[in-house]
Amino acid sequence: MNTLLEVSDLRTQFHTPEGNVFAVNGISFNINEGETLAVVGESGCGKSVTMMSILGLIPIPPGEIVSGAAVYRGRDLLKMSEHELQRVRGKEIAMVFQDPMTSLNPVLTVQRQITESLRTHMGMDAPIASRRALELLDLVGIPDAARRLNEYPHQFSGGMRQRVMIAMALACQPSLLIADEPTTALDVTIQAQIIELAMRMRDQLGMAMIWITHDLGVVAGLAERVIVMYAGFIVEEAGVDDLYDDPRHPYTLALLGALPRADRRRHQRLKSIPGAPPSLLVQPRGCPFAPRCELAADKCWAESPSLRPVGAGHRLACWFDVKEMAS
């Protein structure tokens, strides 16, 4: 498969009165055409900031992209002007944000918000754009779409607002869809519906997808590859089956141990990860997970490990390998 987006050594910081926030610390990854990549980690680990940096959505100041490249089909997004990025955002790369109530404009109808990108990027006139908006609402499963086109976001439930956001993102048939925890605020039943919808749209349109989440349980049937992030670093990357069957990083193991499982014994308690994520105001000298890791040794505190291959398509940022230690 051809590489659609390749990110190299991305570093993003925020300059605040308390000091510099080291939000993203030199991460590199790629996504191929038609592939689904999941980005997993605790809140505040840099997942969303990474994607917003790529799309030029970081407020500058206080934010600053210190270094890196994000090459999309031969063009570095980080070197584009705002005008050039506006032609890419929404048309070639679309993003669905976590909270649709704050992402949708409360004083504009759903029709107005969907047709805006169609008229801007596709050059459609108002009648054609309105017909396309109706088709999109039907496509994402909103009942009585013709009537609901002229309603406002507050008249929709949380799940329906998220469907509207997906319809807006798919309006111009992008090559890459970035979904930033789109099911976080929804109940379990609606979460499953939104995930099923995203998978169906992905397969129907043949687009690539980056799915950002803090829940490893969501990505098992959704993604082909998984990136695990911690404190602005990538600590492990693997195919989804490989990650579940053969996790190598202590943090990945801890996340999987905290995941509810149907085969868990009745009296077996869920595991918790001791401690708390580190302050991003302090640039870590060693491994960022060392303060919470049971395997941490002197080297872990002194020097940060780089990602190294430990198998086909499997990369690990740890001085140890839990598989090697167990054998």
Coordinates of C-alpha atoms in Angstrom, one line a residue:
M1 CA 0.0 0.0 0.0
N2 CA 1.1 3.6 -0.7
T3 CA 1.9 5.8 2.3
L4 CA -0.7 8.6 2.6
L5 CA 0.7 10.5 5.5
E6 CA 4.2 10.3 7.1
V7 CA 5.0 12.2 10.3
S8 CA 8.6 12.6 11.4
D9 CA 10.1 13.9 14.7
L10 CA 7.1 16.0 15.5
R11 CA 7.6 18.2 18.6
T12 CA 4.9 20.6 19.9
Q13 CA 5.2 22.8 23.0
F14 CA 3.0 25.4 24.7
H15 CA 4.5 28.4 26.3
T16 CA 2.6 29.2 29.5
P17 CA 3.2 31.4 32.6
E18 CA 4.0 28.3 34.5
G19 CA 6.6 27.2 31.9
N20 CA 6.9 25.3 28.7
V21 CA 4.5 22.4 28.3
F22 CA 6.2 19.5 26.4
A23 CA 3.1 18.2 24.8
V24 CA 4.5 16.1 21.9
N25 CA 8.1 14.9 22.0
G26 CA 9.6 13.8 18.7
I27 CA 7.0 11.2 17.5
S28 CA 7.2 9.5 14.1
F29 CA 4.5 7.4 12.4
N30 CA 2.8 6.8 9.1
I31 CA -0.6 5.7 7.7
N32 CA -1.2 4.0 4.4
E33 CA -4.1 4.6 2.0
G34 CA -7.2 2.8 3.1
E35 CA -5.7 1.9 6.5
T36 CA -7.2 2.4 10.0
L37 CA -4.7 3.5 12.7
A38 CA -5.7 3.7 16.3
V39 CA -3.8 6.1 18.7
V40 CA -4.3 5.1 22.3
G41 CA -3.3 6.6 25.6
E42 CA -4.4 8.4 28.8
S43 CA -6.0 11.8 28.6
G44 CA -3.3 14.4 28.2
C45 CA -0.7 12.1 26.5
G46 CA -0.6 14.2 23.3
K47 CA -3.0 12.3 21.0
S48 CA -5.2 15.2 20.1
V49 CA -2.3 17.8 20.1
T50 CA -0.5 15.6 17.6
M51 CA -3.3 15.6 15.1
M52 CA -4.1 19.3 15.6
S53 CA -0.5 20.1 15.0
I54 CA -0.6 18.2 11.7
L55 CA -3.6 20.2 10.6
G56 CA -2.4 23.6 11.7
L57 CA -5.1 23.9 14.4
I58 CA -2.7 24.7 17.3
P59 CA -3.1 28.3 18.5
I60 CA 0.2 30.1 18.0
P61 CA 0.9 31.6 20.5
P62 CA 0.9 29.9 23.1
G63 CA 1.6 26.8 21.0
E64 CA 4.7 26.2 18.9
I65 CA 5.6 23.4 16.5
V66 CA 9.3 23.2 17.4
S67 CA 10.3 20.6 14.8
G68 CA 9.1 17.9 12.5
A69 CA 7.5 17.1 9.2
A70 CA 4.0 15.8 8.2
V71 CA 4.2 14.8 4.5
Y72 CA 0.8 14.2 2.9
R73 CA 1.0 13.0 -0.7
G74 CA 4.4 14.6 -1.1
R75 CA 3.5 17.9 0.6
D76 CA 4.7 18.9 4.0
L77 CA 1.6 20.2 5.9
L78 CA 3.7 21.9 8.5
K79 CA 5.3 24.2 5.9
M80 CA 2.0 25.2 4.2
S81 CA 0.5 28.6 4.6
E82 CA -2.9 29.0 6.3
H83 CA -4.5 29.5 2.9
E84 CA -3.0 26.3 1.6
L85 CA -4.1 24.4 4.7
Q86 CA -7.6 25.6 4.4
R87 CA -7.8 23.9 1.0
V88 CA -6.6 20.6 2.5
R89 CA -8.7 20.7 5.7
G90 CA -12.2 19.4 5.2
K91 CA -11.6 18.4 1.6
E92 CA -8.6 16.0 1.7
I93 CA -8.2 15.5 5.5
A94 CA -11.3 15.8 7.7
M95 CA -11.6 15.7 11.5
V96 CA -14.4 14.7 13.8
F97 CA -13.9 16.3 17.2
Q98 CA -14.7 14.9 20.7
D99 CA -17.6 17.1 21.7
P100 CA -20.1 17.9 18.8
M101 CA -22.0 20.4 20.9
T102 CA -18.9 22.7 21.1
S103 CA -17.8 21.9 17.5
L104 CA -21.1 22.7 15.9
N105 CA -22.2 26.4 15.6
P106 CA -25.3 26.7 17.8
V107 CA -26.8 29.6 15.8
L108 CA -26.6 28.0 12.3
T109 CA -28.8 25.2 11.0
V110 CA -27.4 21.8 10.3
Q111 CA -28.0 22.4 6.6
R112 CA -26.0 25.6 6.6
Q113 CA -23.1 23.9 8.4
I114 CA -22.9 21.0 6.0
T115 CA -23.3 23.0 2.8
E116 CA -20.6 25.4 3.8
S117 CA -17.8 23.0 3.0
L118 CA -19.6 21.7 -0.1
R119 CA -19.8 25.3 -1.5
T120 CA -16.2 26.2 -0.4
H121 CA -14.4 23.1 -1.5
M122 CA -16.6 21.6 -4.2
G123 CA -17.9 24.8 -5.8
M124 CA -21.6 23.6 -5.5
D125 CA -24.4 26.2 -5.8
A126 CA -26.9 26.3 -3.0
P127 CA -29.6 23.9 -4.4
I128 CA -27.1 21.2 -5.3
A129 CA -25.3 21.6 -1.9
S130 CA -28.6 21.3 -0.1
R131 CA -29.5 18.1 -2.0
R132 CA -26.1 16.7 -1.1
A133 CA -26.5 17.6 2.5
L134 CA -29.8 15.7 2.6
E135 CA -28.1 12.7 1.1
L136 CA -25.3 12.9 3.7
L137 CA -27.8 12.9 6.6
D138 CA -29.5 9.9 5.1
L139 CA -26.2 8.2 4.7
V140 CA -25.3 8.6 8.4
G141 CA -28.6 7.3 9.5
I142 CA -30.5 10.4 10.7
P143 CA -34.3 9.7 10.4
D144 CA -36.6 12.2 8.7
A145 CA -33.5 14.0 7.3
A146 CA -35.4 16.4 5.1
R147 CA -37.1 18.0 8.1
R148 CA -34.1 17.9 10.4
L149 CA -31.9 19.8 7.9
N150 CA -33.3 23.1 9.0
E151 CA -33.0 22.3 12.7
Y152 CA -30.3 23.6 15.1
P153 CA -27.7 21.5 17.0
H154 CA -29.5 21.8 20.3
Q155 CA -32.5 20.0 18.8
F156 CA -30.4 16.9 18.3
S157 CA -29.4 14.2 20.8
G158 CA -25.7 13.6 21.5
G159 CA -25.5 10.6 19.2
M160 CA -27.3 12.5 16.4
R161 CA -25.0 15.5 16.8
Q162 CA -22.1 13.2 16.3
R163 CA -23.7 11.7 13.2
V164 CA -24.0 15.3 11.9
M165 CA -20.3 15.9 12.6
I166 CA -19.5 12.7 10.6
A167 CA -21.7 13.8 7.7
M168 CA -19.9 17.2 7.7
A169 CA -16.5 15.4 7.7
L170 CA -17.5 13.1 4.8
A171 CA -19.1 15.8 2.7
C172 CA -16.1 16.2 0.4
Q173 CA -15.1 12.5 0.5
P174 CA -11.7 13.0 2.1
S175 CA -8.8 10.6 1.8
L176 CA -8.1 10.7 5.5
L177 CA -10.6 11.0 8.4
I178 CA -9.3 11.8 11.9
A179 CA -11.7 10.9 14.6
D180 CA -10.8 12.4 18.0
E181 CA -12.5 10.3 20.7
P182 CA -15.9 10.7 18.9
T183 CA -17.7 8.4 21.3
T184 CA -16.4 9.6 24.7
A185 CA -19.5 11.4 25.8
L186 CA -22.0 8.8 24.5
D187 CA -23.6 5.8 26.2
V188 CA -22.4 2.3 25.3
T189 CA -25.2 1.6 22.8
I190 CA -24.7 4.8 20.9
Q191 CA -20.9 4.3 21.0
A192 CA -21.3 1.0 19.2
Q193 CA -23.6 2.6 16.6
I194 CA -21.1 5.4 15.9
I195 CA -18.2 3.0 15.6
E196 CA -20.2 0.8 13.2
L197 CA -21.1 3.9 11.2
A198 CA -17.5 5.0 10.9
M199 CA -16.4 1.5 9.8
R200 CA -19.2 1.4 7.2
M201 CA -18.3 4.8 5.8
R202 CA -14.6 3.9 5.8
D203 CA -15.3 0.8 3.7
Q204 CA -17.8 2.5 1.4
L205 CA -15.5 5.5 0.6
G206 CA -12.2 3.7 0.8
M207 CA -10.6 6.3 3.0
A208 CA -7.9 6.0 5.6
M209 CA -8.8 6.7 9.2
I210 CA -7.0 7.7 12.4
W211 CA -9.1 6.8 15.5
I212 CA -8.0 8.5 18.7
T213 CA -9.2 6.9 21.9
H214 CA -8.2 6.2 25.5
D215 CA -10.0 2.8 25.4
L216 CA -8.1 -0.2 24.1
G217 CA -11.4 -2.1 24.1
V218 CA -12.8 0.0 21.3
V219 CA -10.0 -0.6 18.7
A220 CA -9.9 -4.4 18.7
G221 CA -12.3 -4.7 15.8
L222 CA -11.7 -1.3 14.3
A223 CA -8.0 -0.8 13.5
E224 CA -5.3 -2.6 11.6
R225 CA -2.4 -0.9 13.6
V226 CA -2.2 0.7 17.1
I227 CA 0.1 3.4 18.4
V228 CA 0.3 3.6 22.2
M229 CA 1.3 7.1 23.5
Y230 CA 2.4 8.2 27.0
A231 CA 3.5 11.7 28.1
G232 CA 4.0 12.9 24.5
F233 CA 6.0 9.9 23.4
I234 CA 5.1 6.8 21.3
V235 CA 6.0 3.8 23.6
E236 CA 4.8 1.0 21.4
E237 CA 3.4 0.4 17.9
A238 CA 2.1 -2.9 16.5
G239 CA -0.5 -4.5 14.4
V240 CA -3.8 -4.8 16.4
D241 CA -3.6 -8.6 16.8
D242 CA 0.0 -8.5 17.7
L243 CA -0.6 -5.8 20.3
Y244 CA -3.3 -7.8 22.1
D245 CA -1.5 -11.2 21.8
D246 CA 2.0 -10.0 22.4
P247 CA 2.3 -6.6 24.2
R248 CA 5.9 -5.7 24.9
H249 CA 5.8 -2.4 26.9
P250 CA 4.9 -2.3 30.6
Y251 CA 2.5 0.5 30.0
T252 CA 0.6 -1.4 27.3
L253 CA 0.5 -4.4 29.6
A254 CA -0.9 -2.2 32.3
L255 CA -3.6 -0.8 30.0
L256 CA -4.6 -4.2 28.9
G257 CA -4.7 -5.4 32.6
A258 CA -7.1 -2.6 33.4
L259 CA -9.5 -3.6 30.6
P260 CA -12.7 -5.4 31.6
R261 CA -12.8 -8.8 30.0
A262 CA -15.6 -11.3 29.6
D263 CA -13.2 -14.2 30.5
R264 CA -12.0 -12.6 33.7
R265 CA -12.6 -14.8 36.8
R266 CA -15.4 -13.8 39.0
H267 CA -13.2 -12.8 42.0
Q268 CA -10.3 -11.4 39.9
R269 CA -10.0 -7.7 40.4
L270 CA -9.2 -5.2 37.7
K271 CA -5.6 -3.9 37.8
S272 CA -4.8 -0.3 38.3
I273 CA -1.7 1.6 37.2
P274 CA 0.0 3.1 40.3
G275 CA 0.9 6.8 40.5
A276 CA -0.2 9.5 38.0
P277 CA 1.0 10.7 34.6
P278 CA 4.0 13.0 34.8
S279 CA 3.8 16.8 34.6
L280 CA 4.5 17.9 31.1
L281 CA 6.0 21.1 32.4
V282 CA 9.2 19.0 33.1
Q283 CA 11.0 17.5 30.1
P284 CA 11.8 13.9 31.2
R285 CA 15.5 12.9 31.3
G286 CA 14.7 9.2 31.2
C287 CA 11.8 7.0 30.3
P288 CA 8.6 9.0 31.0
F289 CA 6.9 5.8 32.4
A290 CA 9.7 5.0 34.8
P291 CA 8.0 6.5 38.0
R292 CA 5.1 4.1 37.5
C293 CA 6.9 1.1 36.1
E294 CA 7.7 -2.0 38.2
L295 CA 10.6 -2.9 36.0
A296 CA 12.4 0.5 36.2
A297 CA 16.1 0.4 36.7
D298 CA 18.8 3.0 36.9
K299 CA 19.2 3.3 33.1
C300 CA 15.4 4.0 32.8
W301 CA 15.8 7.1 35.0
A302 CA 18.9 8.4 33.2
E303 CA 18.2 7.9 29.5
S304 CA 15.0 7.8 27.4
P305 CA 14.8 4.8 25.1
S306 CA 14.1 5.2 21.4
L307 CA 11.7 3.1 19.4
R308 CA 13.3 -0.1 18.2
P309 CA 11.9 -2.9 16.1
V310 CA 11.1 -6.1 18.1
G311 CA 9.2 -7.9 15.3
A312 CA 7.6 -7.4 11.9
G313 CA 5.8 -4.1 12.2
H314 CA 6.3 -4.0 16.0
R315 CA 8.2 -1.2 17.6
L316 CA 9.0 -0.7 21.3
A317 CA 10.5 2.2 23.3
C318 CA 11.7 0.4 26.5
W319 CA 15.1 -0.7 27.8
F320 CA 13.5 -4.0 28.6
D321 CA 11.3 -6.5 26.7
V322 CA 8.7 -8.1 28.9
K323 CA 8.6 -11.1 26.6
E324 CA 12.3 -11.7 26.8
M325 CA 12.2 -11.3 30.6
A326 CA 9.4 -13.8 30.9
S327 CA 11.2 -16.5 28.8

